[in-house]
Amino acid sequence: ISSDVLHGNLSQRKREYVLTNFRQGKIRLLITTDLSARGLDIPQVDLVILTSPPQ
């Protein structure tokens, strides 16, 4: 499964690159911090697993 990570230590350019690839289906699994838990709307996402609530 193609995957990538998204977190606050990435540059804005890298975050946009990862999100673009995820939206286009090039990445099937996105592992992220609560950075993207709020405000992301990606209609193709069927399942979100939150293991630790944002603090």
Short mmCIF file of C-alpha atoms in Angstrom, two decimals, residues 1-46:
data_model
loop_
_atom_site.label_atom_id
_atom_site.label_comp_id
_atom_site.label_asym_id
_atom_site.label_seq_id
_atom_site.Cartn_x
_atom_site.Cartn_y
_atom_site.Cartn_z
CA ILE A 1 0.00 0.00 0.00
CA SER A 2 1.40 3.38 -0.95
CA SER A 3 1.69 5.62 2.10
CA ASP A 4 3.17 8.85 3.36
CA VAL A 5 3.20 10.99 6.49
CA LEU A 6 1.95 14.49 7.26
CA HIS A 7 3.11 16.42 10.33
CA GLY A 8 4.05 19.88 11.51
CA ASN A 9 7.79 19.47 10.95
CA LEU A 10 7.32 19.25 7.18
CA SER A 11 7.70 22.35 5.05
CA GLN A 12 4.50 23.84 3.66
CA ARG A 13 5.59 22.80 0.19
CA LYS A 14 6.07 19.15 1.26
CA ARG A 15 2.68 19.15 3.06
CA GLU A 16 0.96 20.40 -0.09
CA TYR A 17 2.80 17.77 -2.16
CA VAL A 18 1.69 14.96 0.15
CA LEU A 19 -1.93 16.18 0.24
CA THR A 20 -2.05 16.55 -3.54
CA ASN A 21 -0.78 13.00 -3.99
CA PHE A 22 -3.31 11.73 -1.44
CA ARG A 23 -6.21 13.54 -3.12
CA GLN A 24 -5.13 12.15 -6.51
CA GLY A 25 -5.03 8.60 -5.16
CA LYS A 26 -1.27 8.22 -5.56
CA ILE A 27 -1.08 7.68 -1.79
CA ARG A 28 -3.60 5.22 -0.35
CA LEU A 29 -2.68 5.51 3.35
CA LEU A 30 -1.93 8.83 5.04
CA ILE A 31 -0.49 8.78 8.54
CA THR A 32 -0.79 12.16 10.19
CA THR A 33 -0.76 14.01 13.47
CA ASP A 34 -3.72 16.06 14.65
CA LEU A 35 -2.32 18.76 12.33
CA SER A 36 -4.76 17.58 9.70
CA ALA A 37 -7.50 16.36 12.01
CA ARG A 38 -9.31 19.66 11.63
CA GLY A 39 -10.25 21.37 8.43
CA LEU A 40 -9.41 18.74 5.85
CA ASP A 41 -12.25 17.74 3.59
CA ILE A 42 -11.37 14.93 1.21
CA PRO A 43 -14.55 13.29 -0.11
CA GLN A 44 -12.75 10.09 -1.17
CA VAL A 45 -11.80 9.28 2.45
CA ASP A 46 -13.97 6.44 3.74
#
